[in-house]
Tab-separated table of C-alpha atoms and ligand atoms in Angstrom:
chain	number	residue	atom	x	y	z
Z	218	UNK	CA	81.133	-141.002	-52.679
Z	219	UNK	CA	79.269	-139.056	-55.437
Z	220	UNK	CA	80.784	-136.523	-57.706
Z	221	UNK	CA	78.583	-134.307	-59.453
Z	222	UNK	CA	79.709	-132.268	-62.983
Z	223	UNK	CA	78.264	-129.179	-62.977
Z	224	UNK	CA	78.306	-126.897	-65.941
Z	225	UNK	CA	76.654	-125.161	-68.938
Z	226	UNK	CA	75.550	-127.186	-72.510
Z	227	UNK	CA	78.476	-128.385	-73.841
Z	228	UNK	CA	81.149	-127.537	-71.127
Z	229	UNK	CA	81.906	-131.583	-71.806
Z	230	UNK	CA	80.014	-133.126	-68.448
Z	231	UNK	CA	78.953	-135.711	-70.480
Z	232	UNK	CA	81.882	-136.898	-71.861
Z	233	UNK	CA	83.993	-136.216	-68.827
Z	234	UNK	CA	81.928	-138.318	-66.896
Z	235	UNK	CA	82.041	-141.385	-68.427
Z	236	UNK	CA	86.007	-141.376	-68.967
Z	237	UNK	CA	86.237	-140.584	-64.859
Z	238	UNK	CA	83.683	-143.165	-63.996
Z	239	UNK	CA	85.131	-145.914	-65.899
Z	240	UNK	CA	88.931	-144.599	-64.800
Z	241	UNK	CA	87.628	-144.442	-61.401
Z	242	UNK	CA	85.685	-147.265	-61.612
Z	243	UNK	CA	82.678	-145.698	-59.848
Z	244	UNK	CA	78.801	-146.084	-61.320
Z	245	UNK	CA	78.063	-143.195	-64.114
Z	246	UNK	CA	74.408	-141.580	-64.022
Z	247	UNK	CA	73.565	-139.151	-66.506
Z	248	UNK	CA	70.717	-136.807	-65.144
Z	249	UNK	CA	69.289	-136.166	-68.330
Z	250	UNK	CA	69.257	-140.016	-69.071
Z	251	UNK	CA	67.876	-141.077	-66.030
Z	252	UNK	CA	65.031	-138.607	-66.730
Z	253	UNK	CA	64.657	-139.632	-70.372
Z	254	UNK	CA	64.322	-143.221	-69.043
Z	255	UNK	CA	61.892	-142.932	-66.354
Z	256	UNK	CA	59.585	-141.186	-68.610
Z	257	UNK	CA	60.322	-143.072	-71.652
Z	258	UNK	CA	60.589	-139.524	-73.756
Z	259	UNK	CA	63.522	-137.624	-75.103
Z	260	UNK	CA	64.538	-134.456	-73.597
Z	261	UNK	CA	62.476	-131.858	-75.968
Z	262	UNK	CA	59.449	-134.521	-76.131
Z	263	UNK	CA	59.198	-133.598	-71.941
Z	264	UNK	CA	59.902	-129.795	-72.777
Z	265	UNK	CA	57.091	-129.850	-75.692
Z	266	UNK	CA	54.376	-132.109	-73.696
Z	267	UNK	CA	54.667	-131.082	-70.493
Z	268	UNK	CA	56.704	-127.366	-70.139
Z	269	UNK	CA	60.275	-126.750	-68.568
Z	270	UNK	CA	58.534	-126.180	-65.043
Z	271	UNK	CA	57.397	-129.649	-64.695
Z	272	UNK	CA	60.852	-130.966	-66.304
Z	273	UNK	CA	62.323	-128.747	-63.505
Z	274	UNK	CA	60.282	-130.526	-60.952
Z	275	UNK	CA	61.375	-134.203	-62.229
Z	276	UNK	CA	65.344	-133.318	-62.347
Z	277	UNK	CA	64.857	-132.024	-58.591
Z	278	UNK	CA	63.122	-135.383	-57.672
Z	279	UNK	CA	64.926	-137.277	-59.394
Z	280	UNK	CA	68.335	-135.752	-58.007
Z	281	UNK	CA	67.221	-136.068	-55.050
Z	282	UNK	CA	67.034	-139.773	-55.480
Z	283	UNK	CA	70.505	-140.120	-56.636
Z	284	UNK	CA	72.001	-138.032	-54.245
Z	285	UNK	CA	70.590	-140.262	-51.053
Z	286	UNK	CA	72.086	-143.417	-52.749
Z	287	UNK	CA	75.669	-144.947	-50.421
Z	288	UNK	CA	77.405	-146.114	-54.323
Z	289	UNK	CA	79.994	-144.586	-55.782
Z	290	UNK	CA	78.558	-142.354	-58.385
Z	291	UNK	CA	80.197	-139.561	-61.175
Z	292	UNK	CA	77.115	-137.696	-61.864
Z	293	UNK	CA	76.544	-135.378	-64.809
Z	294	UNK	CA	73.660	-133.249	-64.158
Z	295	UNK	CA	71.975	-130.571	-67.000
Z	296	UNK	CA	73.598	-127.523	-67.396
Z	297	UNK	CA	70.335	-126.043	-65.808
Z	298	UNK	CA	69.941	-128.521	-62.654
Z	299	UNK	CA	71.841	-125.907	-60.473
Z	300	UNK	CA	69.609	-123.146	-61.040
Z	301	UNK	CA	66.257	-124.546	-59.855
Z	302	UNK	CA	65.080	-124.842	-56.708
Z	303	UNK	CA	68.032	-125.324	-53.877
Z	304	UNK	CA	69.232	-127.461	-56.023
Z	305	UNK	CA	73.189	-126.455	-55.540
Z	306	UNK	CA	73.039	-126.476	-51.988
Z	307	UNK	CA	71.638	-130.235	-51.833
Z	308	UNK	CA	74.469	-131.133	-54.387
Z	309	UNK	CA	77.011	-129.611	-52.421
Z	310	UNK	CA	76.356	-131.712	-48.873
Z	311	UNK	CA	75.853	-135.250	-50.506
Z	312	UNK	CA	78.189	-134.730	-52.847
Z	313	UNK	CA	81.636	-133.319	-54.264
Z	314	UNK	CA	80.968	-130.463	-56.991
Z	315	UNK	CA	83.132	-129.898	-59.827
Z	316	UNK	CA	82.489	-127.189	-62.419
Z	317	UNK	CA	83.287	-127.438	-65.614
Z	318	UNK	CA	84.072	-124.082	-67.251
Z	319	UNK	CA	84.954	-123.295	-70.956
Z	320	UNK	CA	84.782	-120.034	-72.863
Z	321	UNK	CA	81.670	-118.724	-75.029
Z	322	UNK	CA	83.049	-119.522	-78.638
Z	323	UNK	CA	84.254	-123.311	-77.148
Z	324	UNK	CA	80.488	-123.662	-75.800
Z	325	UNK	CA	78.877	-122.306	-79.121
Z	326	UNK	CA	80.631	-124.261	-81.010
Z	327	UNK	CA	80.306	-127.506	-79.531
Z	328	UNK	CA	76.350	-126.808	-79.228
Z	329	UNK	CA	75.654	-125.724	-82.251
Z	330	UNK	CA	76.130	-128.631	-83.803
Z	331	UNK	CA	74.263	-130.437	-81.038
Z	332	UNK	CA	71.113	-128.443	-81.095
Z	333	UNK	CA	68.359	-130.394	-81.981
Z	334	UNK	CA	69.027	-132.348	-78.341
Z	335	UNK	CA	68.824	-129.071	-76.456
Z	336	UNK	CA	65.365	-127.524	-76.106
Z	337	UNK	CA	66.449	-124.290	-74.875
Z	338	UNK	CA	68.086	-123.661	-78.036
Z	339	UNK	CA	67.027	-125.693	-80.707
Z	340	UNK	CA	65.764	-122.410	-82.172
Z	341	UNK	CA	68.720	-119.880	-81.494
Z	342	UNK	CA	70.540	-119.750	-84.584
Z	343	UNK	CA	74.546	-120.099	-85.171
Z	344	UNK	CA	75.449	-116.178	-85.461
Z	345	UNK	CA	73.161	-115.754	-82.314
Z	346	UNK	CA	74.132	-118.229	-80.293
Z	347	UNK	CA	77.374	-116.427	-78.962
Z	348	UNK	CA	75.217	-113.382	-77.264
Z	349	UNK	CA	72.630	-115.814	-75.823
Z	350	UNK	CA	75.222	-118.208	-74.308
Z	351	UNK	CA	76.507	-114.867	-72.956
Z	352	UNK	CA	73.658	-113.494	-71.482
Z	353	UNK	CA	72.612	-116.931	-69.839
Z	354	UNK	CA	76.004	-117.913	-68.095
Z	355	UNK	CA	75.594	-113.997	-66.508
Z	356	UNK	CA	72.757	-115.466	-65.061
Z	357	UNK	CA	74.037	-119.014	-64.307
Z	358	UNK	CA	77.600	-118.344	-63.097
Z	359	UNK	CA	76.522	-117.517	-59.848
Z	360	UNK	CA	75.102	-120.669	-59.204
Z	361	UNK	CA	78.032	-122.824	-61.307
Z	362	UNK	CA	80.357	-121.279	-58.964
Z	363	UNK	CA	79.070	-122.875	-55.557
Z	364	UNK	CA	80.882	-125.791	-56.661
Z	365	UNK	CA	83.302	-127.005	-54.475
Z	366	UNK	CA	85.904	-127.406	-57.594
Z	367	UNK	CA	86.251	-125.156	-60.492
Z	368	UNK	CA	87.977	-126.790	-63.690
Z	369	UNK	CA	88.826	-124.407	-66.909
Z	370	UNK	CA	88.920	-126.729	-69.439
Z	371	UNK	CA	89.618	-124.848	-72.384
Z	372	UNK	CA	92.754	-126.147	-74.605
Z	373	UNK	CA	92.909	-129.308	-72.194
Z	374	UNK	CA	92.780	-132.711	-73.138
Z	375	UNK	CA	89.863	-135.066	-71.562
Z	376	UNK	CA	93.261	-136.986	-69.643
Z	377	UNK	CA	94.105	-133.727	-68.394
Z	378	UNK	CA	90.534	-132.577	-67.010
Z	379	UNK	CA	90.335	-135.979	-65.426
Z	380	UNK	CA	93.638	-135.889	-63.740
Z	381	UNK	CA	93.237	-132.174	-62.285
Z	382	UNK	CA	89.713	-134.129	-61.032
Z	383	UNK	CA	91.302	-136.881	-59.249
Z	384	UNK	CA	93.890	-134.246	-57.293
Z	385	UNK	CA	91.152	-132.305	-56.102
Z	386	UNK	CA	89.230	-134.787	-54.391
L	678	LIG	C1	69.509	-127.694	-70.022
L	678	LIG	C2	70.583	-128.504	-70.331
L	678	LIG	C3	70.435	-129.872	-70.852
L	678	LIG	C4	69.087	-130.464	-70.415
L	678	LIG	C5	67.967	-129.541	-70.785
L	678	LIG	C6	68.109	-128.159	-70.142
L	678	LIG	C7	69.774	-126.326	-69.504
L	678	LIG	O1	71.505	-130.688	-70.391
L	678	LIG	O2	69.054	-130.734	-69.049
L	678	LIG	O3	67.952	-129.427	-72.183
L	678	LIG	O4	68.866	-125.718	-68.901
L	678	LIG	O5	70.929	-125.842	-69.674
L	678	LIG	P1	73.018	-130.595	-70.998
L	678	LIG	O6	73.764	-129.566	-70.196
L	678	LIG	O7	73.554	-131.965	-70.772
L	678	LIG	O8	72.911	-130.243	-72.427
């Protein structure tokens, strides 16, 4: 079984993850990682050399990849993978979905002290960062909610993410 964390920059996919996978004692992947790795370049090095379409095109082929394999797998994609391409809609039939939602000011503030990691807004600044989360989940939501699972994880502990996780699958 796979189970894939969907959700926007700093919703806590990451972290989530690896608690469930070694609670669960399945395999943990990190989309971004496995991308970094196969490339052997950080996250904004592929955004600066070679443009967000092509890093679109790797985290489809790459996910792709993952999502064929029989192991048990916690998989925590990039708050963009759902957007591109079908990408939701392969998630969803090879895998259990679970999104991870958490309000604006939780989002900007874990991210903005995270920034330098995230291409997409390395260059938004602190008092802005509010408006442009806001604007982007309008456009995002609708793909974050074709999950199969929808966790608010606002004012919850990691213990209690992971057990309302484990009930829902
Ligand atoms: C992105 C999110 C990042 C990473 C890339 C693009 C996005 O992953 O894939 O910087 O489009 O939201 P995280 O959600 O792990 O930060």
């Amino acid at each position: 079984m796979i189970i894939s964390l969907v959700g926007y920059m700093g919703s806590g996919k990451s972290h989530i993850s690896k608690i469930l996978s070694d609670k669960i004692n399945f395999k943990l992947i990190d989309l971004d990682k496995e991308i970094s790795k196969r490339k052997k370049l950080t996250i904004p090095e592929i955004f600066e050399k070679m443009g967000e379409i092509h890093f679109r095109k790797l985290e489809r082929e790459i996910l792709e990849e993952i999502l064929a394999s029989q192991e048990n797998i916690v998989l925590s994609l990039g708050g963009g993978t759902p957007v591109y391409y079908n990408n939701m809609e392969i998630i969803n039939n090879s895998s259990k979905s679970i999104f991870l939602r958490a309000s604006i000011a939780t989002l900007a503030e874990r991210i903005s002290k995270q920034k330098e990691k995230r291409p997409l807004i390395a260059k938004i600044s602190d008092e802005d960062l509010p408006e442009f989360i806001a604007k982007h989940l309008f456009e995002r939501n609708v793909f974050y909610s074709k999950a199969q699972f929808s966790i608010n994880t606002d004012s919850k502990t990691p213990e209690d993410i992971i057990q309302e996780i484990i009930e829902k699958l």
